[in-house]
Short mmCIF file of C-alpha atoms and ligand atoms in Angstrom, two decimals:
data_model
loop_
_atom_site.label_atom_id
_atom_site.label_comp_id
_atom_site.label_asym_id
_atom_site.label_seq_id
_atom_site.Cartn_x
_atom_site.Cartn_y
_atom_site.Cartn_z
CA MET A 1 25.05 -45.50 -44.33
CA LYS A 2 27.89 -45.03 -41.84
CA PRO A 3 26.58 -43.17 -38.72
CA LYS A 4 27.76 -39.62 -38.39
CA VAL A 5 30.07 -38.73 -35.55
CA ILE A 6 30.41 -35.31 -33.71
CA THR A 7 32.88 -35.04 -31.00
CA ILE A 8 32.92 -32.21 -28.47
CA ASP A 9 36.07 -32.06 -26.29
CA GLY A 10 37.34 -29.55 -23.83
CA PRO A 11 38.17 -29.00 -20.18
CA ALA A 12 35.86 -29.37 -17.18
CA CYS A 13 33.05 -26.74 -16.89
CA SER A 14 33.78 -25.36 -20.39
CA GLY A 15 30.18 -26.01 -21.32
CA LYS A 16 30.95 -28.85 -23.55
CA GLY A 17 28.32 -31.24 -21.84
CA THR A 18 25.36 -28.77 -22.31
CA ILE A 19 26.48 -28.05 -25.95
CA ALA A 20 26.86 -31.73 -26.67
CA ARG A 21 23.57 -32.80 -25.12
CA ARG A 22 21.68 -30.05 -26.92
CA LEU A 23 23.17 -30.77 -30.28
CA ALA A 24 22.28 -34.37 -29.93
CA ASP A 25 18.68 -33.52 -29.04
CA ARG A 26 18.34 -31.07 -31.92
CA LEU A 27 19.95 -33.34 -34.51
CA GLU A 28 18.22 -36.55 -32.98
CA PHE A 29 21.63 -38.13 -32.56
CA ALA A 30 22.54 -40.43 -29.74
CA TYR A 31 24.56 -38.76 -26.99
CA LEU A 32 27.44 -40.19 -24.94
CA ASP A 33 28.87 -38.48 -21.82
CA THR A 34 32.37 -40.20 -22.01
CA GLY A 35 33.52 -38.49 -18.74
CA MET A 36 30.76 -40.24 -16.98
CA LEU A 37 32.33 -43.67 -18.05
CA TYR A 38 35.61 -42.53 -16.34
CA ARG A 39 33.71 -41.28 -13.25
CA ILE A 40 31.80 -44.71 -13.02
CA VAL A 41 35.23 -46.62 -13.05
CA ALA A 42 36.69 -44.11 -10.46
CA TYR A 43 33.66 -44.54 -8.29
CA ALA A 44 33.85 -48.33 -8.46
CA ASP A 45 37.56 -48.30 -7.55
CA THR A 46 36.85 -46.61 -4.23
CA ASP A 47 35.08 -49.63 -3.02
CA PRO A 48 37.19 -52.46 -1.57
CA GLY A 49 37.41 -55.74 -3.50
CA ASN A 50 36.69 -54.29 -6.87
CA PHE A 51 37.98 -55.70 -10.11
CA ALA A 52 41.35 -54.62 -11.46
CA VAL A 53 40.42 -54.84 -15.11
CA PHE A 54 37.11 -53.47 -16.08
CA SER A 55 34.81 -55.07 -18.66
CA ALA A 56 32.15 -53.05 -20.59
CA ARG A 57 29.52 -55.09 -18.62
CA ASP A 58 31.05 -54.12 -15.28
CA VAL A 59 31.00 -50.47 -16.19
CA LEU A 60 27.37 -50.60 -17.29
CA SER A 61 26.11 -52.40 -14.19
CA ILE A 62 27.92 -49.88 -11.86
CA ALA A 63 26.21 -47.07 -13.85
CA ASP A 64 22.87 -48.66 -12.97
CA SER A 65 23.56 -48.80 -9.26
CA ALA A 66 25.66 -45.67 -8.44
CA PRO A 67 23.85 -42.67 -7.19
CA GLU A 68 23.89 -39.90 -9.79
CA GLY A 69 24.96 -37.10 -7.36
CA ILE A 70 27.98 -39.07 -6.20
CA LEU A 71 29.18 -39.77 -9.71
CA ARG A 72 28.96 -35.98 -10.49
CA SER A 73 30.91 -34.80 -7.30
CA ASP A 74 34.14 -32.99 -7.56
CA ALA A 75 35.85 -35.78 -5.44
CA VAL A 76 34.92 -38.48 -8.13
CA GLY A 77 35.92 -36.09 -10.79
CA ARG A 78 39.37 -35.74 -9.44
CA LYS A 79 39.64 -39.55 -9.00
CA ALA A 80 38.45 -40.02 -12.62
CA SER A 81 41.28 -37.90 -13.78
CA GLU A 82 43.78 -40.00 -11.79
CA ILE A 83 42.53 -43.40 -13.09
CA ALA A 84 42.17 -41.97 -16.69
CA VAL A 85 45.89 -42.32 -17.03
CA LEU A 86 45.81 -46.13 -16.72
CA PRO A 87 46.14 -47.89 -20.14
CA GLN A 88 43.86 -50.77 -19.07
CA VAL A 89 41.09 -48.28 -18.15
CA ARG A 90 41.37 -46.17 -21.19
CA GLU A 91 41.43 -49.35 -23.44
CA ILE A 92 38.11 -50.70 -22.20
CA ILE A 93 36.51 -47.30 -22.22
CA THR A 94 37.71 -46.47 -25.63
CA LYS A 95 36.34 -49.72 -26.98
CA LEU A 96 32.89 -48.80 -25.37
CA GLN A 97 32.84 -45.55 -27.12
CA ARG A 98 33.72 -47.00 -30.46
CA ASP A 99 31.04 -49.67 -30.19
CA PHE A 100 28.61 -46.82 -29.38
CA ILE A 101 29.70 -44.80 -32.48
CA ALA A 102 29.36 -47.82 -34.72
CA HIS A 103 25.93 -48.76 -33.35
CA PRO A 104 24.30 -45.59 -32.01
CA GLY A 105 20.90 -47.34 -31.66
CA ASP A 106 17.69 -47.62 -33.70
CA GLY A 107 16.53 -44.39 -35.19
CA TYR A 108 19.80 -42.49 -34.67
CA ALA A 109 21.69 -41.36 -37.81
CA GLY A 110 24.72 -40.52 -35.70
CA SER A 111 26.19 -39.74 -32.33
CA VAL A 112 27.56 -36.80 -30.29
CA LEU A 113 30.33 -37.69 -27.77
CA ASP A 114 31.77 -35.32 -25.20
CA GLY A 115 35.01 -35.76 -23.37
CA ARG A 116 38.77 -35.00 -23.64
CA ASP A 117 40.12 -37.29 -26.40
CA THR A 118 37.01 -38.23 -28.40
CA GLY A 119 38.18 -36.27 -31.52
CA THR A 120 41.82 -37.46 -31.20
CA ALA A 121 42.10 -41.02 -29.84
CA VAL A 122 38.61 -42.34 -29.88
CA ALA A 123 37.21 -41.13 -33.26
CA PRO A 124 40.03 -39.40 -35.21
CA ASP A 125 37.87 -39.55 -38.33
CA ALA A 126 34.85 -37.85 -36.84
CA ASP A 127 32.74 -35.78 -39.11
CA CYS A 128 32.94 -32.66 -36.97
CA LYS A 129 35.28 -31.92 -34.07
CA ILE A 130 34.73 -29.01 -31.67
CA PHE A 131 37.02 -28.00 -28.81
CA VAL A 132 35.02 -26.10 -26.26
CA THR A 133 36.95 -23.94 -23.86
CA ALA A 134 36.61 -20.99 -21.44
CA ASP A 135 38.86 -19.03 -19.11
CA LEU A 136 39.82 -20.86 -15.98
CA GLU A 137 38.24 -18.31 -13.59
CA VAL A 138 35.02 -18.44 -15.52
CA ARG A 139 34.93 -22.33 -15.35
CA ALA A 140 35.67 -22.24 -11.64
CA LYS A 141 32.82 -19.74 -11.03
CA ARG A 142 30.43 -21.95 -12.93
CA ARG A 143 31.40 -24.98 -10.89
CA PHE A 144 31.35 -23.03 -7.63
CA ASP A 145 27.77 -21.63 -8.28
CA PHE A 146 26.57 -25.13 -9.12
CA LEU A 147 28.05 -26.76 -5.94
CA LYS A 148 27.67 -24.06 -3.32
CA GLU A 149 24.04 -24.74 -2.51
CA THR A 150 24.66 -28.42 -1.64
CA ASN A 151 28.17 -27.86 -0.30
CA PRO A 152 28.23 -24.50 1.62
CA ASN A 153 31.79 -25.16 2.99
CA LEU A 154 33.36 -25.31 -0.33
CA THR A 155 35.47 -22.26 -1.30
CA PHE A 156 36.08 -20.76 -4.78
CA GLU A 157 39.76 -21.27 -4.20
CA GLU A 158 39.31 -24.98 -3.64
CA ILE A 159 37.42 -25.30 -6.92
CA LEU A 160 40.07 -23.20 -8.83
CA GLN A 161 42.82 -25.44 -7.48
CA SER A 162 40.93 -28.65 -8.26
CA LEU A 163 40.21 -27.51 -11.80
CA THR A 164 43.87 -26.50 -12.35
CA LEU A 165 45.03 -29.84 -11.20
CA ARG A 166 42.53 -31.71 -13.47
CA ASP A 167 43.54 -29.62 -16.50
CA GLU A 168 47.17 -30.40 -15.76
CA GLN A 169 46.49 -34.09 -15.43
CA ASP A 170 44.36 -34.36 -18.49
CA GLN A 171 46.85 -32.40 -20.71
CA SER A 172 50.09 -34.10 -19.51
CA ARG A 173 49.06 -37.83 -19.36
CA ALA A 174 51.12 -39.97 -21.65
CA ILE A 175 48.15 -41.75 -23.22
CA ALA A 176 45.43 -39.84 -25.07
CA PRO A 177 45.95 -36.45 -23.44
CA MET A 178 43.47 -33.55 -23.92
CA ILE A 179 45.01 -31.69 -26.89
CA CYS A 180 43.41 -29.16 -29.20
CA ASP A 181 45.08 -29.83 -32.62
CA ASP A 182 44.32 -28.17 -35.96
CA ASN A 183 41.43 -30.49 -36.74
CA TYR A 184 39.19 -28.92 -34.15
CA VAL A 185 37.18 -25.84 -34.47
CA ILE A 186 37.70 -23.93 -31.23
CA LEU A 187 34.61 -22.53 -29.40
CA ASP A 188 35.34 -20.27 -26.48
CA THR A 189 32.33 -19.91 -24.25
CA SER A 190 33.70 -17.44 -21.65
CA LEU A 191 31.47 -14.60 -22.65
CA ASP A 192 28.45 -16.46 -23.96
CA SER A 193 25.18 -17.82 -22.42
CA PRO A 194 24.57 -21.53 -22.94
CA GLU A 195 22.07 -20.66 -25.62
CA GLU A 196 24.59 -18.52 -27.58
CA SER A 197 27.23 -21.27 -27.26
CA VAL A 198 24.68 -24.00 -28.52
CA ALA A 199 23.79 -21.77 -31.47
CA LYS A 200 27.46 -21.30 -32.41
CA ALA A 201 28.14 -24.96 -32.06
CA PHE A 202 25.19 -25.73 -34.24
CA GLU A 203 26.47 -23.42 -36.97
CA ILE A 204 29.89 -25.13 -36.78
CA VAL A 205 28.31 -28.56 -37.24
CA ARG A 206 26.08 -27.26 -40.12
CA ARG A 207 29.14 -25.95 -41.98
CA LYS A 208 31.28 -28.86 -41.33
CA LEU A 209 28.62 -31.40 -42.53
CA ASP A 210 28.16 -29.05 -45.45
CA ARG A 211 24.54 -29.75 -45.96
CA PRO A 212 21.18 -28.90 -44.23
CA LEU A 213 20.98 -31.28 -41.28
CA GLU A 214 18.17 -33.81 -41.81
CA ASN A 215 16.58 -33.67 -38.28
CA GLU A 216 16.92 -30.02 -37.75
CA CYS A 217 14.20 -28.52 -35.63
CA SER A 218 14.09 -25.58 -33.36
CA ASP A 219 14.28 -26.26 -29.64
O1 C5P B 1 34.03 -34.50 -18.18
P1 C5P B 1 34.22 -35.12 -16.79
O2 C5P B 1 34.55 -34.01 -15.87
O3 C5P B 1 33.01 -35.83 -16.23
O4 C5P B 1 35.47 -36.18 -16.77
C1 C5P B 1 35.99 -36.61 -15.56
C2 C5P B 1 37.45 -36.97 -15.98
O5 C5P B 1 37.47 -38.16 -16.87
C3 C5P B 1 38.32 -35.97 -16.63
O6 C5P B 1 38.93 -34.97 -15.82
C4 C5P B 1 39.35 -36.73 -17.48
O7 C5P B 1 40.42 -37.05 -16.66
C5 C5P B 1 38.60 -38.14 -17.66
N1 C5P B 1 38.22 -38.18 -19.19
C6 C5P B 1 39.07 -38.64 -20.05
N2 C5P B 1 38.68 -38.75 -21.30
C7 C5P B 1 37.44 -38.53 -21.64
C8 C5P B 1 36.50 -38.02 -20.76
C9 C5P B 1 36.91 -37.87 -19.45
O8 C5P B 1 40.23 -38.92 -19.62
N3 C5P B 1 37.08 -38.71 -23.01
#
């Protein structure tokens, strides 16, 4: 049977990562954080002498050696958004994602992907597509609260500016921009706790797949 595909797209700090991970856990589907692939390439590109055209093997070997904290940083996120406009980068990362969807791994009946273009460019035929969003100020506050302990000099305004810039870059790029079209179910998390958002996402998936989900269990 063809593996099921659930795509969760949306802007930075909308809550899509938490929702996608929790959905994957609950359904026992494989999970792929596609933003991390762009972050890995962006991080690699900051080192001198790096390759100009990335292969899937290159991306995976960098993932193994790069420190997790650096990959998650705001600076690498901004850089990821810059390199995400390059056709050669999008091509190799899109291919990686399609291979993942086709072969999610032993024991997985499907996959959950989170990103910006997973329901449009990567898997337009996905079984369920959710666009997760939240007000810009709410997203900036989430990011600020997350980073302020480790980075006390960071201001809320800097975060707001950085998110605004990334939203603009992600929405306006020529190839595979972040667009919320009619095929998505929109989930606004501005007023909800992570648990409430996950519960709503799970209901959307259940309705879309139009049958009780096989691996359903409470978490
Ligand atoms: O989701 P995350 O913040 O980790 O993504 C980092 C950047 O990678 C995004 O701002 C976006 O420019 C890029 N990206 C993308 N397509 C995806 C996922 C991420 O262009 N599917």
